[in-house]
mmCIF file of C-alpha atoms in Angstrom:
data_model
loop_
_atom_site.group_PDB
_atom_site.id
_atom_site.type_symbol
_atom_site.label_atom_id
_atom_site.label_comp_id
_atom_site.label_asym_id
_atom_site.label_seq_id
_atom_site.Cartn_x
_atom_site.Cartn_y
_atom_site.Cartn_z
ATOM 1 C CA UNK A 1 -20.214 3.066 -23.050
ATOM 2 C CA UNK A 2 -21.086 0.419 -25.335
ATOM 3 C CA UNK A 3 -24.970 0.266 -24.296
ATOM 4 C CA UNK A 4 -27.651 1.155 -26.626
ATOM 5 C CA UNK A 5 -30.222 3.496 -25.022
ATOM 6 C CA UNK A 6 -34.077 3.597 -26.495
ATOM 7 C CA UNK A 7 -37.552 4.391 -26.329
ATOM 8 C CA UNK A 8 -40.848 5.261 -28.094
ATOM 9 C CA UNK A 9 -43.416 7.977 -27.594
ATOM 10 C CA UNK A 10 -45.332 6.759 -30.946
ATOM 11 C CA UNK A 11 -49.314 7.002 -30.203
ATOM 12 C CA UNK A 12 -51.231 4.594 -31.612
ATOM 13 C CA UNK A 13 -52.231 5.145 -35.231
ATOM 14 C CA UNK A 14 -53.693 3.333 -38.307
ATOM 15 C CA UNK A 15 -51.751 3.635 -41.644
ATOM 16 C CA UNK A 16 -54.334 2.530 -44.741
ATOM 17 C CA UNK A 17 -52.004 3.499 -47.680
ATOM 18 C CA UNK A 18 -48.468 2.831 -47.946
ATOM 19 C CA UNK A 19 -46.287 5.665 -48.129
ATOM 20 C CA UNK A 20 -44.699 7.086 -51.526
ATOM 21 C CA UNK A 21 -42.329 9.037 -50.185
ATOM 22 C CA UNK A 22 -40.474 10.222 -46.280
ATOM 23 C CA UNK A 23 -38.729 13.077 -44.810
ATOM 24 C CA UNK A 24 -34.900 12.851 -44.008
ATOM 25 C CA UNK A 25 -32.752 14.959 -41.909
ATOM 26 C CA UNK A 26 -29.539 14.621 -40.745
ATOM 27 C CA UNK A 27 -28.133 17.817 -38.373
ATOM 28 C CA UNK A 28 -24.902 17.974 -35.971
ATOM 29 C CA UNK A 29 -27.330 19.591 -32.939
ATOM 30 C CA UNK A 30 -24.148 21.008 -31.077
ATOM 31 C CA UNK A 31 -25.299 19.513 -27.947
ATOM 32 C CA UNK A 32 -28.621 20.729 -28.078
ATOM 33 C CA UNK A 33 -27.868 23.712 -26.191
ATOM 34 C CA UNK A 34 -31.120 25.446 -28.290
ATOM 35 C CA UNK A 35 -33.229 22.823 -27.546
ATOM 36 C CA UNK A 36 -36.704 24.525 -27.909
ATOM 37 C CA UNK A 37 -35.278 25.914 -31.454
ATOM 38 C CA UNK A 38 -34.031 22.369 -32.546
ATOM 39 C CA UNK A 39 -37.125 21.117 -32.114
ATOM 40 C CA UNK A 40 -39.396 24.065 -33.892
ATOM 41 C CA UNK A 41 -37.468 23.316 -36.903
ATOM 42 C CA UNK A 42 -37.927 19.579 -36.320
ATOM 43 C CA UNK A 43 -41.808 20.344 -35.639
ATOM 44 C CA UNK A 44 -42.015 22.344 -38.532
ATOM 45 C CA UNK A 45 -39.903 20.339 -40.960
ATOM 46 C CA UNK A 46 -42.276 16.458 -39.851
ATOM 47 C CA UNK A 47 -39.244 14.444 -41.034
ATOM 48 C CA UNK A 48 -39.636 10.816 -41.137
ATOM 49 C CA UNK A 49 -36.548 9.882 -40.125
ATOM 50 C CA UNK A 50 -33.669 12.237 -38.113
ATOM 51 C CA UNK A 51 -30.238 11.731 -37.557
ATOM 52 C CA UNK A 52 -28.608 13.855 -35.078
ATOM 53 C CA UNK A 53 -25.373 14.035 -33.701
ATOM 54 C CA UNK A 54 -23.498 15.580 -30.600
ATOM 55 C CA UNK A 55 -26.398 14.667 -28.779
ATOM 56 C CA UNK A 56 -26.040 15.397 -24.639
ATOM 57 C CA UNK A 57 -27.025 13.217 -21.849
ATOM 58 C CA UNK A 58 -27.141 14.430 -18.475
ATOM 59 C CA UNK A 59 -24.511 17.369 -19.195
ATOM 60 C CA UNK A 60 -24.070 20.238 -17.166
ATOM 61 C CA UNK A 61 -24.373 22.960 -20.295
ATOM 62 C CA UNK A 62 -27.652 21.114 -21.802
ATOM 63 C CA UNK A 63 -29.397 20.986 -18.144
ATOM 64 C CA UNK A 64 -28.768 17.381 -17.414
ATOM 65 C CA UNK A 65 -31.517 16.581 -19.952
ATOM 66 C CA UNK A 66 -31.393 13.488 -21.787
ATOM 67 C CA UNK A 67 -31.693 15.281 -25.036
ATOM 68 C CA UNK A 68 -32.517 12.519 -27.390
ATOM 69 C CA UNK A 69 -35.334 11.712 -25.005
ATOM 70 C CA UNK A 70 -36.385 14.728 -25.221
ATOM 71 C CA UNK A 71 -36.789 15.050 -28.867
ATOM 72 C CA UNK A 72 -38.428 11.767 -29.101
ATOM 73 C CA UNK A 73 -40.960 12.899 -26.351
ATOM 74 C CA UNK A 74 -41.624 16.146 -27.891
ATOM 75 C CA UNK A 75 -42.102 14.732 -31.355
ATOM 76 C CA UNK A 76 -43.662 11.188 -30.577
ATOM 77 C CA UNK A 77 -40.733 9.456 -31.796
ATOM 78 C CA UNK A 78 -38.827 6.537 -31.402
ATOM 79 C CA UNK A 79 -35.301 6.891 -30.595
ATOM 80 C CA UNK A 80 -32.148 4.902 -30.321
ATOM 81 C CA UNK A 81 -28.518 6.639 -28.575
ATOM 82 C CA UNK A 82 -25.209 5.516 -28.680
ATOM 83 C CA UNK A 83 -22.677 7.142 -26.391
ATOM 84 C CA UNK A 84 -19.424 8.184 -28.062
ATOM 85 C CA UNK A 85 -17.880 10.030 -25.311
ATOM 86 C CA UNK A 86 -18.027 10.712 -21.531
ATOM 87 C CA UNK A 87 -17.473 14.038 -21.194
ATOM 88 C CA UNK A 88 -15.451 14.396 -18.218
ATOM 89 C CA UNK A 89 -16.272 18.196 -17.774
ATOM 90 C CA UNK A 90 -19.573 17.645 -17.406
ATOM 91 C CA UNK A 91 -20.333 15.426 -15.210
ATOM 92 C CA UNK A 92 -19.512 13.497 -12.298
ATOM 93 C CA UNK A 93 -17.925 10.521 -10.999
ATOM 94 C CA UNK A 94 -21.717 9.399 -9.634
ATOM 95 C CA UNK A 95 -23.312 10.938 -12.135
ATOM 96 C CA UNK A 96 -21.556 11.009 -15.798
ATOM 97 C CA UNK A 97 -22.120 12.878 -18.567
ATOM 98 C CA UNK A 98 -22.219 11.535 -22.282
ATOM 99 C CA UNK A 99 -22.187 12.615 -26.396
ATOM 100 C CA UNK A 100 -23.510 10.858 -28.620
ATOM 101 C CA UNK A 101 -25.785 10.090 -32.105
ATOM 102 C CA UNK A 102 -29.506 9.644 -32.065
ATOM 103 C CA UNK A 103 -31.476 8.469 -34.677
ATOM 104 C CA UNK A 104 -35.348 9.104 -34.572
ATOM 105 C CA UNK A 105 -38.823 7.816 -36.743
ATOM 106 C CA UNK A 106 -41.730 7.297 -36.147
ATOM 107 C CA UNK A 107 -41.284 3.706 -37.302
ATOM 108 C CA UNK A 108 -39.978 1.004 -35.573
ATOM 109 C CA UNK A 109 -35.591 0.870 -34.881
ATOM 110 C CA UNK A 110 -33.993 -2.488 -34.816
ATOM 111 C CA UNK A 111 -30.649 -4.112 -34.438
ATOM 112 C CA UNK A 112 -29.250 -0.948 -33.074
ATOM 113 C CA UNK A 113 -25.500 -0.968 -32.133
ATOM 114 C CA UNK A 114 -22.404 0.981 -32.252
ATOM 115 C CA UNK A 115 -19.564 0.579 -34.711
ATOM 116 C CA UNK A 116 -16.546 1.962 -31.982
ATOM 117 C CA UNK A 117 -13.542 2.933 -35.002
ATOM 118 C CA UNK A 118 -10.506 1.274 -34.576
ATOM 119 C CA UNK A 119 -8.448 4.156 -35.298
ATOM 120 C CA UNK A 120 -8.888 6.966 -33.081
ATOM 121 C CA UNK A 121 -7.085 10.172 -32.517
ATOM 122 C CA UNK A 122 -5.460 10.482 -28.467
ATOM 123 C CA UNK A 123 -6.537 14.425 -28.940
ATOM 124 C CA UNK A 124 -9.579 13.957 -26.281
ATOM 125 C CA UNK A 125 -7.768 12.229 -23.638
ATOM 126 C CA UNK A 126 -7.152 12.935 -20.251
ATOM 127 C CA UNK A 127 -3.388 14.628 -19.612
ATOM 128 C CA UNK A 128 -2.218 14.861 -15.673
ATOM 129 C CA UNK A 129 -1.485 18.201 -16.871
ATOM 130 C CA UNK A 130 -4.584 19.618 -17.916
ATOM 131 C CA UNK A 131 -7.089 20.601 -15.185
ATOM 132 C CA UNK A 132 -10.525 18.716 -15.624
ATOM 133 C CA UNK A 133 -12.388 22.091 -17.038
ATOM 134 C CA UNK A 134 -15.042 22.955 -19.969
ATOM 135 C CA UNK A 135 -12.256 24.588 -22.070
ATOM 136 C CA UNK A 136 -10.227 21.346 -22.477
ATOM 137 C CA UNK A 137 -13.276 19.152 -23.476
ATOM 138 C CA UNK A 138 -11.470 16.121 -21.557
ATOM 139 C CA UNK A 139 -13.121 12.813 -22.893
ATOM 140 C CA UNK A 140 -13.445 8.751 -22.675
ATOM 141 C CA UNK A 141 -14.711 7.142 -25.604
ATOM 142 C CA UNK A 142 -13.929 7.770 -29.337
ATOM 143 C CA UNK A 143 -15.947 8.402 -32.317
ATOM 144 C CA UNK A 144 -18.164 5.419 -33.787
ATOM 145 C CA UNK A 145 -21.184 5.286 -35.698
ATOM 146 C CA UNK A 146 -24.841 3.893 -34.443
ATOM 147 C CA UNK A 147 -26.303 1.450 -37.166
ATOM 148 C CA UNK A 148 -29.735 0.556 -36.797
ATOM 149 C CA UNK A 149 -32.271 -1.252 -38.719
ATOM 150 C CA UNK A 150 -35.938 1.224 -39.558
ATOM 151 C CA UNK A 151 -39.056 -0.465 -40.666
ATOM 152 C CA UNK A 152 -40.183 1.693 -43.021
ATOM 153 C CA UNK A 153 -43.786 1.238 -44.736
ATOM 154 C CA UNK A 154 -42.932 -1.990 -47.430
ATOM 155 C CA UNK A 155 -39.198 -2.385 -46.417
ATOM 156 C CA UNK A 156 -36.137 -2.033 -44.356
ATOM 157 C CA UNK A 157 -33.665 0.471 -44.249
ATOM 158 C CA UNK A 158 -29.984 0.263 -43.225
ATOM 159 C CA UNK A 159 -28.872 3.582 -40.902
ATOM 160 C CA UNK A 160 -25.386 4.364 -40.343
ATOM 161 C CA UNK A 161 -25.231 8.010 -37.950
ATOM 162 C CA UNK A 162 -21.970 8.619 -38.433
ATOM 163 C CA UNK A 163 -19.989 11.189 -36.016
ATOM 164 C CA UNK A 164 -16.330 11.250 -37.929
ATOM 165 C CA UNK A 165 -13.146 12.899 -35.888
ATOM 166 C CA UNK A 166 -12.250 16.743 -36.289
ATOM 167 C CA UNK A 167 -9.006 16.071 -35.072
ATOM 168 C CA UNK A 168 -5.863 14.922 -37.067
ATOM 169 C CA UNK A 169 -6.096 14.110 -41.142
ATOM 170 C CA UNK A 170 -8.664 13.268 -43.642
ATOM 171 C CA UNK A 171 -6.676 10.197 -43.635
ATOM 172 C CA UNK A 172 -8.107 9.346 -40.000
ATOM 173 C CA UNK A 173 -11.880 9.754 -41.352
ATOM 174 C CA UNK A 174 -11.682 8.205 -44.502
ATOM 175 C CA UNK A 175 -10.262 4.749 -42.047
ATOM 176 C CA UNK A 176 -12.872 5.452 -39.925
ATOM 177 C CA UNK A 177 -15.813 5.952 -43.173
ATOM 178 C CA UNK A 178 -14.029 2.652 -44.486
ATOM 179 C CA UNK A 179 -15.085 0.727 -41.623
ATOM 180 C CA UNK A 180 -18.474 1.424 -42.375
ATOM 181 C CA UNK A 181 -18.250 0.682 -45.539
ATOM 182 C CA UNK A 182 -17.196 -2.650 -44.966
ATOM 183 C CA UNK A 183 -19.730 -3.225 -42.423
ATOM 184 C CA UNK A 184 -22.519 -2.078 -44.730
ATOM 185 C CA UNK A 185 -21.118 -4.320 -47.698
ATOM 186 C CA UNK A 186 -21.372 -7.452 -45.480
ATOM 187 C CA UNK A 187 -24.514 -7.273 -44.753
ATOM 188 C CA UNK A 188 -25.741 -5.108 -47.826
ATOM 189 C CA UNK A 189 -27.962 -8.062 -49.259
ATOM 190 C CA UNK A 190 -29.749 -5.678 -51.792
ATOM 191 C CA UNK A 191 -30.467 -4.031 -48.909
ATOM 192 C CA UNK A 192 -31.397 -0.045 -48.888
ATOM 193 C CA UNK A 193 -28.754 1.678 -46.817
ATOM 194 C CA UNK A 194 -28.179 5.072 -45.750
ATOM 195 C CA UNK A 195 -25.179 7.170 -44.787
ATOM 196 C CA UNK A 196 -25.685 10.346 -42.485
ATOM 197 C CA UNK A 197 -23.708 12.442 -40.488
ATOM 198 C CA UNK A 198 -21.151 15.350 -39.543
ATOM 199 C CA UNK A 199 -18.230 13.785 -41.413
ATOM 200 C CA UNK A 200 -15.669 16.031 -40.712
ATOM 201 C CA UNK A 201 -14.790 16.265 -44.381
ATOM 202 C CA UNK A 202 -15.955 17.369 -47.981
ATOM 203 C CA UNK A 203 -16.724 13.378 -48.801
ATOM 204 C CA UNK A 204 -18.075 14.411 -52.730
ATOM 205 C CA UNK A 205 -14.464 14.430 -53.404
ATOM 206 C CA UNK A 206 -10.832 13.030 -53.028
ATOM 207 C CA UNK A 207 -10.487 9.290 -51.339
ATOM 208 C CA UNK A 208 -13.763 9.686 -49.476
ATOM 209 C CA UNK A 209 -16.121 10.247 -52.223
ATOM 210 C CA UNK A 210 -14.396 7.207 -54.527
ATOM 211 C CA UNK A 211 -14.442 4.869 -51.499
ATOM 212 C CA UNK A 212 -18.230 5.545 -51.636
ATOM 213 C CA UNK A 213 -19.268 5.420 -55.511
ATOM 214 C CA UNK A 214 -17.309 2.350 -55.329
ATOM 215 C CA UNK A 215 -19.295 1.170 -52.420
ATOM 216 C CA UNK A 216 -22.272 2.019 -54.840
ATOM 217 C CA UNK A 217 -23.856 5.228 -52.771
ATOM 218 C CA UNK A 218 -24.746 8.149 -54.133
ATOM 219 C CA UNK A 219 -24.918 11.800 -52.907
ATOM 220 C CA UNK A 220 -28.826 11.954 -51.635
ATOM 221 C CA UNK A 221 -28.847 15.754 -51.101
ATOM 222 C CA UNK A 222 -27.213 16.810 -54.651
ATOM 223 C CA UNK A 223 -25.764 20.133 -53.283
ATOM 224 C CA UNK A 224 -21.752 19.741 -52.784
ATOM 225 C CA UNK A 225 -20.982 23.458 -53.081
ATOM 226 C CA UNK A 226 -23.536 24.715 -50.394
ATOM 227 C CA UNK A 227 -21.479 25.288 -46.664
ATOM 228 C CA UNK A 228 -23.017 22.925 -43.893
ATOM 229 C CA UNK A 229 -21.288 24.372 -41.522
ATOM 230 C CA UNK A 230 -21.013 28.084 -41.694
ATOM 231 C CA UNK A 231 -18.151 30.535 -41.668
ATOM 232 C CA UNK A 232 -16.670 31.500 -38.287
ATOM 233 C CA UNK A 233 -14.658 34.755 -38.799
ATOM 234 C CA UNK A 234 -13.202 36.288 -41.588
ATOM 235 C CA UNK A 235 -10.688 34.219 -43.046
ATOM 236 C CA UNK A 236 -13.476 30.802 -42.439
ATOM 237 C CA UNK A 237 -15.259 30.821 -45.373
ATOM 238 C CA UNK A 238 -17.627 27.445 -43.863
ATOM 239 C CA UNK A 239 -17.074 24.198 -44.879
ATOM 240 C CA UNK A 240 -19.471 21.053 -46.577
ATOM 241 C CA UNK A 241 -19.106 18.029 -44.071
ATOM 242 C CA UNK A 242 -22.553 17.319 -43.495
ATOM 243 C CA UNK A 243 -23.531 14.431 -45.559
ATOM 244 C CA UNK A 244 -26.653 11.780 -46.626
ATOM 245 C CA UNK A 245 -25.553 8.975 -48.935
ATOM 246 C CA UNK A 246 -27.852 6.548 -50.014
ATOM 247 C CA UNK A 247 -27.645 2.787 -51.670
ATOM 248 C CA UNK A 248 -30.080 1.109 -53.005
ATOM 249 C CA UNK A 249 -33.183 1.105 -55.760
ATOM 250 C CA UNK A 250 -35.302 4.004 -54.158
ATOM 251 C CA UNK A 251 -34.887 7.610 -55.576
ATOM 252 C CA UNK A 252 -34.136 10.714 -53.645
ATOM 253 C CA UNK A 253 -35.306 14.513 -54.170
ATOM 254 C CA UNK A 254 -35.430 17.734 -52.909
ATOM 255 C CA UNK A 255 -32.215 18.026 -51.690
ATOM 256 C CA UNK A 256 -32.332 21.045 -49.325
ATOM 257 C CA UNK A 257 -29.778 22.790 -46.884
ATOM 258 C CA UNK A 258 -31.367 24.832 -44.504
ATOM 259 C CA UNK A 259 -29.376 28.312 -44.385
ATOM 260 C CA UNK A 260 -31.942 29.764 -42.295
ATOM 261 C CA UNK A 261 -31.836 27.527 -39.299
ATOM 262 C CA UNK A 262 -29.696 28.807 -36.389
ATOM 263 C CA UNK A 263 -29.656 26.285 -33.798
ATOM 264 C CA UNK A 264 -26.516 25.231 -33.876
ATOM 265 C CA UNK A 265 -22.957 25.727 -35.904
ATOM 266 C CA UNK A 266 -23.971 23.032 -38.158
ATOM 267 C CA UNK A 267 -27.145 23.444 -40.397
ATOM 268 C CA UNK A 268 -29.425 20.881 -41.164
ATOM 269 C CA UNK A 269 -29.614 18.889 -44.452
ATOM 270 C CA UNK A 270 -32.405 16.919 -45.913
ATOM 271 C CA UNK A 271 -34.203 15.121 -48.818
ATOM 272 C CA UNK A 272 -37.325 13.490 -50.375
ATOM 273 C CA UNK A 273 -36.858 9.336 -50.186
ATOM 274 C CA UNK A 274 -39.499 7.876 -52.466
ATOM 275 C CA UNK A 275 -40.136 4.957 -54.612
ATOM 276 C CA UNK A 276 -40.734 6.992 -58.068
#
């Protein structure tokens, strides 16, 4: 569960100029079930660097693709997955199924590996009582975030993908964000770091977003009041817990979430990362 799957599907290509500025998106890709839609908006949208989570891998209800891959191919990307569930419902004994996070660029990914929280909610696990069907979403694993190093044009950048739980308290996910935290601080070293995911929780606010000004990251979107996830029914009126924090001396712009997308129940957020 613990293994770090990668590749790269980069052609060769000569950079003369170095870069003022990159594309960022960060998206919850609910499986990937709309595959060929994900990736017109990814097409269209020629982000830099993409964080994606509930990725599939070999999964009955995305085809048995290996959906990162996919992207990656499609989009001449580098990838890097980290598995945080086998999703017992979908595959089988000789041939599992996984979720995950996948971060993409077009630049090299280094020093990837998975942060596994040590708190964890038992919601997912297997019950003798439950029969081993879709509805029950039966898992092994828990949630974690995939940190990996990206070699951007002049310097390198930090990643956290960060898939928090949806289960139990915003106690639970601000643990789990701490853990991060931590991990970034130790190894910060004036460092620029970035914080992206489906966190589960409004984190501009309340324990979450204090943990992280103190940490010294700042909201890289800018738009706390727009719904990342959109209603579902009447009395849902959507929620913001779709999230890009970033640390460090370069500037961020053009905040954007993208209403019009409908891929999956999560939209996708992004932003301008440049130097001036």
């Amino acid at each position: 569960m613990d293994q770090i799957l990668s590749g790269g599907f980069v052609p060769p290509r000569l950079q003369l100029w170095r870069r003022e500025s990159f594309r960022v998106v960060d998206w919850n890709i609910e499986r990937g079930t709309r595959l060929e839609s994900i990736l017109e908006f990814l097409r269209k949208y020629k982000a830099d660097l993409i964080f994606l989570q509930e990725v599939d891998l070999n999964a009955r209800r995305t085809r048995h693709l290996d959906v990162a891959r996919e992207i990656a191919r499609s989009l001449q990307l580098n990838f890097v997955f980290g598995k945080e569930f086998e999703e017992l419902t979908q595959g089988s004994k000789g041939s599992p199924a996984y979720q995950g996070q996948a971060t993409l660029s077009p630049w090299p990914i280094k020093n990837a590996r998975l942060i596994r929280f040590r708190k964890q909610t038992t919601f997912w696990e297997p019950h003798w009582y439950l029969p081993r069907i879709e509805p029950f979403q039966e898992r092994l694993g828990g949630r974690m975030a995939l940190a990996a190093d990206v070699e951007i044009p002049g310097q390198t950048l930090a990643t956290y993908n960060l898939h928090l739980e949806s289960k139990e308290s915003d106690a639970l996910r601000v643990s789990q964000l701490g853990e991060v935290l931590a991990d970034a601080f130790a190894r910060k070293r004036d460092r620029l770091t970035l914080i992206a995911g489906d966190l589960n929780l409004n984190a501009s606010e309340g324990e979450a977003g204090a943990a992280l000004k103190r940490a010294g990251f700042r909201d890289a979107v800018g738009l706390p009041s727009v719904r990342t996830r959109p209603a579902r029914g009447l009395l849902d009126q959507g929620r913001s817990i779709d999230w890009i924090f970033l640390a460090g001396e370069l500037k961020s712009s053009q905040g954007q979430v993208h209403s019009d997308v409908r891929a999956s129940d999560h939209l996708p957020v992004s932003f301008i990362l440049s130097d001036r």
